[in-house]
PDB file of C-alpha atoms in Angstrom:
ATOM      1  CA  UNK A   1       7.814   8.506   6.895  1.00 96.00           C
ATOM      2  CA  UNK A   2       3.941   7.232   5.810  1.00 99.00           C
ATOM      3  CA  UNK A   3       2.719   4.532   4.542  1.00 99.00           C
ATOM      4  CA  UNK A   4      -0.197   4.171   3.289  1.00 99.00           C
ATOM      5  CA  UNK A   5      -1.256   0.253   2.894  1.00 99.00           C
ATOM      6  CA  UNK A   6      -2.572  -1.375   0.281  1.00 98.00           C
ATOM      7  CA  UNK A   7      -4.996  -4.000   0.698  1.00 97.00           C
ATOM      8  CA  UNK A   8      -3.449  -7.123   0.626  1.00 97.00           C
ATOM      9  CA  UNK A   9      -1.083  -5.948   3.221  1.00 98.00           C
ATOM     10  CA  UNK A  10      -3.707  -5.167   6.067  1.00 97.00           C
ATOM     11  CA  UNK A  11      -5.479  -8.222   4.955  1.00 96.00           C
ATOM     12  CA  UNK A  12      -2.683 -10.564   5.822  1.00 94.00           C
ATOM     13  CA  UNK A  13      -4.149 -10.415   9.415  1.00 91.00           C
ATOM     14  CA  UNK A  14      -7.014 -12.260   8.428  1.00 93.00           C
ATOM     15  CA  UNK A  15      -4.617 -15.525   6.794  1.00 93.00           C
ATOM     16  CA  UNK A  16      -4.378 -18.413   9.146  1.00 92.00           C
ATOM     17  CA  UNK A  17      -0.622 -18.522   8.441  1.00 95.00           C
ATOM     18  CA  UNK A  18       0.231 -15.049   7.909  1.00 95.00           C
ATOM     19  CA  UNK A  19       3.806 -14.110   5.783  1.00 95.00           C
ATOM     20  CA  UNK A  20       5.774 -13.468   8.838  1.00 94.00           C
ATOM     21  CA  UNK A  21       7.674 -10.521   7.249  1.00 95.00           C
ATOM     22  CA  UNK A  22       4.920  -8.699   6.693  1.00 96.00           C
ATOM     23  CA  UNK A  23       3.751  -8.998  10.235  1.00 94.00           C
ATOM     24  CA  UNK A  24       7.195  -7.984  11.235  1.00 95.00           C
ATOM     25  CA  UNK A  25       7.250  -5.103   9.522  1.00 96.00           C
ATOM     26  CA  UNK A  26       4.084  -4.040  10.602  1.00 95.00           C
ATOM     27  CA  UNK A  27       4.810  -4.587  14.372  1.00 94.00           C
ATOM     28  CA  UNK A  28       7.878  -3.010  13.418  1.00 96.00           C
ATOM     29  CA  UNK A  29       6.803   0.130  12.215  1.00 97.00           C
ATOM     30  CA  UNK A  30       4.810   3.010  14.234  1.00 97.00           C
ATOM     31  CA  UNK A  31       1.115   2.546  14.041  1.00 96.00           C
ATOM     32  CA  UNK A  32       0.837   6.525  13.676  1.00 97.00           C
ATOM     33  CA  UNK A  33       2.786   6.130  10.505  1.00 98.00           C
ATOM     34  CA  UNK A  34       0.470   3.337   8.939  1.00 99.00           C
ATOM     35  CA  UNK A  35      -2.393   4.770   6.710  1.00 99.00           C
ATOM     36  CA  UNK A  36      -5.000   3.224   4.931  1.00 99.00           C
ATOM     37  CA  UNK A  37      -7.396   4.202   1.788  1.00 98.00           C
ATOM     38  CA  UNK A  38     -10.944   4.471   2.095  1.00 98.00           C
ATOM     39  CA  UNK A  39     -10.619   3.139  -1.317  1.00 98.00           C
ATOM     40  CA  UNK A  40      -9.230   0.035   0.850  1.00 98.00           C
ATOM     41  CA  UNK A  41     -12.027  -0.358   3.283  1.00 98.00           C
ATOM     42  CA  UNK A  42     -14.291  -0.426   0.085  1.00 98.00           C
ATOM     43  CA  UNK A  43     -12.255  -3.702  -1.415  1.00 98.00           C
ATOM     44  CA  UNK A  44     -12.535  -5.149   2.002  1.00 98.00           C
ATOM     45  CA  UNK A  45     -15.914  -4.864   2.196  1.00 98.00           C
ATOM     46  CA  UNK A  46     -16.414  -6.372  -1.521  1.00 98.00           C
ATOM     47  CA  UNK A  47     -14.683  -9.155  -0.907  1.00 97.00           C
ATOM     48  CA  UNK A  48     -16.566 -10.100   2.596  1.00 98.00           C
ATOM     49  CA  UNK A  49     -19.721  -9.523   0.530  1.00 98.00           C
ATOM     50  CA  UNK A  50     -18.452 -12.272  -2.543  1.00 98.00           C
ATOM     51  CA  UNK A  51     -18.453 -14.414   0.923  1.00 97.00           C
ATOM     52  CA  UNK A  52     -21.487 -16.967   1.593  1.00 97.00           C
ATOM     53  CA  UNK A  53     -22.363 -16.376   4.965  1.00 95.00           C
ATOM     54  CA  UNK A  54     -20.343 -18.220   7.369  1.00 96.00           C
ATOM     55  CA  UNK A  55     -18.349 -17.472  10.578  1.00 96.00           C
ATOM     56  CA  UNK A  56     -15.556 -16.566   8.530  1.00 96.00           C
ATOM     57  CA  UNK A  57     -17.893 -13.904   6.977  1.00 98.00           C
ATOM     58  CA  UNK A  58     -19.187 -12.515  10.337  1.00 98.00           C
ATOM     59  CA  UNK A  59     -15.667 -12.492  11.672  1.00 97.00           C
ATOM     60  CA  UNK A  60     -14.188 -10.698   8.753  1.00 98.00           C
ATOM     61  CA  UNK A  61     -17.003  -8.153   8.867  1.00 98.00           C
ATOM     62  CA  UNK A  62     -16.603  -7.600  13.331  1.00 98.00           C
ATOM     63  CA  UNK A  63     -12.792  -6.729  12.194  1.00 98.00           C
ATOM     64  CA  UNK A  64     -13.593  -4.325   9.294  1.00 98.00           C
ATOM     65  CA  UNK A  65     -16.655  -2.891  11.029  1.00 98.00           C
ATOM     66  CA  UNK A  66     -15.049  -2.662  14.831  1.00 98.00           C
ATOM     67  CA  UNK A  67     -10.932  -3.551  14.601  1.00 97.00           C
ATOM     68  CA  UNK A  68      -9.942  -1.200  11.521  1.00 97.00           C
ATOM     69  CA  UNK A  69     -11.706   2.208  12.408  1.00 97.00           C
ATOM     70  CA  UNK A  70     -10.486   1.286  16.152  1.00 97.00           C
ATOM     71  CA  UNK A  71      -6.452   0.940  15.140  1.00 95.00           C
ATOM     72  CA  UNK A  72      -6.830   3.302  12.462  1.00 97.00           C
ATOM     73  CA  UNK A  73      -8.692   5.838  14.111  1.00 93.00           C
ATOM     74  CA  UNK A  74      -8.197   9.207  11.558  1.00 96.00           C
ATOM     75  CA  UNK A  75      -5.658   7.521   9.628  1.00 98.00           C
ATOM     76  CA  UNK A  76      -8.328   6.204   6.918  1.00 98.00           C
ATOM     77  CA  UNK A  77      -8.072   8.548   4.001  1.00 98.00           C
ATOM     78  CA  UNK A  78     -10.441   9.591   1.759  1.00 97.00           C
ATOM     79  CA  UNK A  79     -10.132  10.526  -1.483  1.00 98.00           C
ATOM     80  CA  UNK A  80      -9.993  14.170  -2.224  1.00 98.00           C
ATOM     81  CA  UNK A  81     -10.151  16.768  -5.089  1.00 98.00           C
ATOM     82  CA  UNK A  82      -5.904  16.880  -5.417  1.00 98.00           C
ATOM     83  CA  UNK A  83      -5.803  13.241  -5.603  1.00 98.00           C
ATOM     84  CA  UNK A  84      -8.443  13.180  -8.089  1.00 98.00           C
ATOM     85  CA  UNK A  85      -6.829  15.686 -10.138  1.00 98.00           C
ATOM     86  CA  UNK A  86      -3.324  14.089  -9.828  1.00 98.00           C
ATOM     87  CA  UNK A  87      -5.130  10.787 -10.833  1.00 98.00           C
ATOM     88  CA  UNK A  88      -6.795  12.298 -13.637  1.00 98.00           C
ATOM     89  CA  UNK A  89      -3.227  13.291 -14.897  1.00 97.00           C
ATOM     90  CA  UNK A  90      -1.476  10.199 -14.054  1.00 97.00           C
ATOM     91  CA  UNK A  91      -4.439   8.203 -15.982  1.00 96.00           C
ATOM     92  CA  UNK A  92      -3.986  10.579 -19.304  1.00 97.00           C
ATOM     93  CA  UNK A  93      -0.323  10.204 -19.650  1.00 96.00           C
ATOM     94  CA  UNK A  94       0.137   7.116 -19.416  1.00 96.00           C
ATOM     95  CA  UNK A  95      -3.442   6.155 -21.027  1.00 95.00           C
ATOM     96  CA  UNK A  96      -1.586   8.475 -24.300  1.00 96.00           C
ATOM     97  CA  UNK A  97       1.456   5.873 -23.679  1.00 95.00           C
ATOM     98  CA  UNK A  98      -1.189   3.162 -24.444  1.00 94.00           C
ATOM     99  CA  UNK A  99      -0.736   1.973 -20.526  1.00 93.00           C
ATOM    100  CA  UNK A 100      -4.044   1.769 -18.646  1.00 91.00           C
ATOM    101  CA  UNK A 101      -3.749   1.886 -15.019  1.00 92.00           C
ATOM    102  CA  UNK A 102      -6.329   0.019 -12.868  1.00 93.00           C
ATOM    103  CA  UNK A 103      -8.909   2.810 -11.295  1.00 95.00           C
ATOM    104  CA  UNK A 104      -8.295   1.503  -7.700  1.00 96.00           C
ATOM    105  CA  UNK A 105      -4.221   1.189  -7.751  1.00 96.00           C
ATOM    106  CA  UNK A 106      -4.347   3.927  -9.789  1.00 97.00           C
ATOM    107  CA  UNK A 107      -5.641   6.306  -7.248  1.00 98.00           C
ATOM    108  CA  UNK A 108      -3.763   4.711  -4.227  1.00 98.00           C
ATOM    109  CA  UNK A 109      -0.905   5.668  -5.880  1.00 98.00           C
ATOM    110  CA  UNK A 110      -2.210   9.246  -6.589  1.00 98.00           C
ATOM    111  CA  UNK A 111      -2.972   9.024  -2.557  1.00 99.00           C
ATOM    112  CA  UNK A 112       0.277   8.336  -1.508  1.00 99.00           C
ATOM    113  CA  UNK A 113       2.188  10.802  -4.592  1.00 98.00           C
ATOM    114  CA  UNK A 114      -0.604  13.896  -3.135  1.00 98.00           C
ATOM    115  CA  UNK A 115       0.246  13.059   0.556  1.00 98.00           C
ATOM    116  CA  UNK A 116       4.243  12.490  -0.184  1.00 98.00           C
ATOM    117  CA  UNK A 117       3.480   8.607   1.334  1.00 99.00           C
ATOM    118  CA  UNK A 118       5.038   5.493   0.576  1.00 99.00           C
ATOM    119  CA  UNK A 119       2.952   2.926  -0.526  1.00 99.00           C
ATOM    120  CA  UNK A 120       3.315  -0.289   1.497  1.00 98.00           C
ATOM    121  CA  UNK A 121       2.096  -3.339  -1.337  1.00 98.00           C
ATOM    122  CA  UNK A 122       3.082  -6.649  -2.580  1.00 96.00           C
ATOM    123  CA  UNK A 123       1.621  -5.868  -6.151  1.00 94.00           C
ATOM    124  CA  UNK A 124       4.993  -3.755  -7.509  1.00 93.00           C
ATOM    125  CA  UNK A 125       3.780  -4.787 -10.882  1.00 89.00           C
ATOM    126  CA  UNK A 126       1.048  -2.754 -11.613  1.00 86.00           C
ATOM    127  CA  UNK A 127       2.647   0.339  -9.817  1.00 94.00           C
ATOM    128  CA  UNK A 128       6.196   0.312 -10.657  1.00 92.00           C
ATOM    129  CA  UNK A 129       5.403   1.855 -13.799  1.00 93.00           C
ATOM    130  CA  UNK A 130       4.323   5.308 -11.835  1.00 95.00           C
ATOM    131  CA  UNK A 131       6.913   8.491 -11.826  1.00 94.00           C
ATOM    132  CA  UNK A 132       7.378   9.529  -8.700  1.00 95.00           C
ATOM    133  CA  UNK A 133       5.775   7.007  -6.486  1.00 98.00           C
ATOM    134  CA  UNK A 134       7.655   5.012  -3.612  1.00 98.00           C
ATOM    135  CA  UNK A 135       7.091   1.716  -3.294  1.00 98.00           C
ATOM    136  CA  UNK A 136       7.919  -0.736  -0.068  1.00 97.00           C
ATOM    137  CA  UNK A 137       7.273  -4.377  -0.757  1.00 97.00           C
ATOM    138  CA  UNK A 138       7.650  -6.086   2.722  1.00 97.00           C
ATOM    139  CA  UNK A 139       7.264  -9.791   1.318  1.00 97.00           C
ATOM    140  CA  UNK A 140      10.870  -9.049   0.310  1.00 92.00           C
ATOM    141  CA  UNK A 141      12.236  -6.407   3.221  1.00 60.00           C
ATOM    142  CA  UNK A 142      11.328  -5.614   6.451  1.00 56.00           C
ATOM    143  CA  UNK A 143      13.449  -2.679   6.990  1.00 50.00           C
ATOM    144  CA  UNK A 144      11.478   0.741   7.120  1.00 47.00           C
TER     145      UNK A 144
END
């Protein structure tokens, strides 16, 4: 199985005091098997940049700039024309339902649906709604 991770599960390296089932879950599953979103490295970067400078800025940029391409060396995804179209189509039906997805989760989700992935996130609210996605929430499990 994939997973593709969404960001606040990579970013629990960067906590001081780190939820320890999500670390054990992570050390627990196969790095080859752990994806993440370009989509990701793009929140990652916003938030550093919301940052003042400080060494908690500078470190924060060394570990998206040297430590994530490094450990996720072509496991990064990018988004391409089948996700887009899937998103497109998950963003009409349910925007016809009167339930507006948020762009970013929205196309995580039409990521992981494209690349038959399971997506690896604590927010199960705004993507529990989606047909056909898989969701892993390891704040509450850490069995794969």
């Amino acid at each position: 199985m994939k997973y593709l991770l969404d960001t606040c599960v990579i970013s629990e390296f960067t906590k001081p005091q780190p939820h320890s089932s999500v670390i054990q879950w992570l050390q627990a599953t196969p790095i080859q098997f752990l994806y993440l979103s370009s989509l990701t490295i793009g929140e990652i970067q916003k938030g550093i940049s919301q940052l003042d400078v400080s060494i908690r800025q500078q470190r924060l940029q060394s570990w998206l700039d040297e430590d994530i391409p490094l450990q996720f060396k072509q496991r990064i995804l990018d988004v391409d024309e089948q996700t887009c179209r899937l998103w497109g189509q998950l963003c009409g039906q349910y925007g016809k339902q009167g339930r507006n997805l948020p762009v970013i989760d929205s196309l995580l989700a039409a990521t992981a649906i494209s690349r038959q992935m399971v997506l690896v996130t604590r927010n199960e609210k705004d993507f529990s709604i989606i047909a056909g996605l898989q969701l892993l929430n390891p704040w509450l499990s850490i069995s794969n």
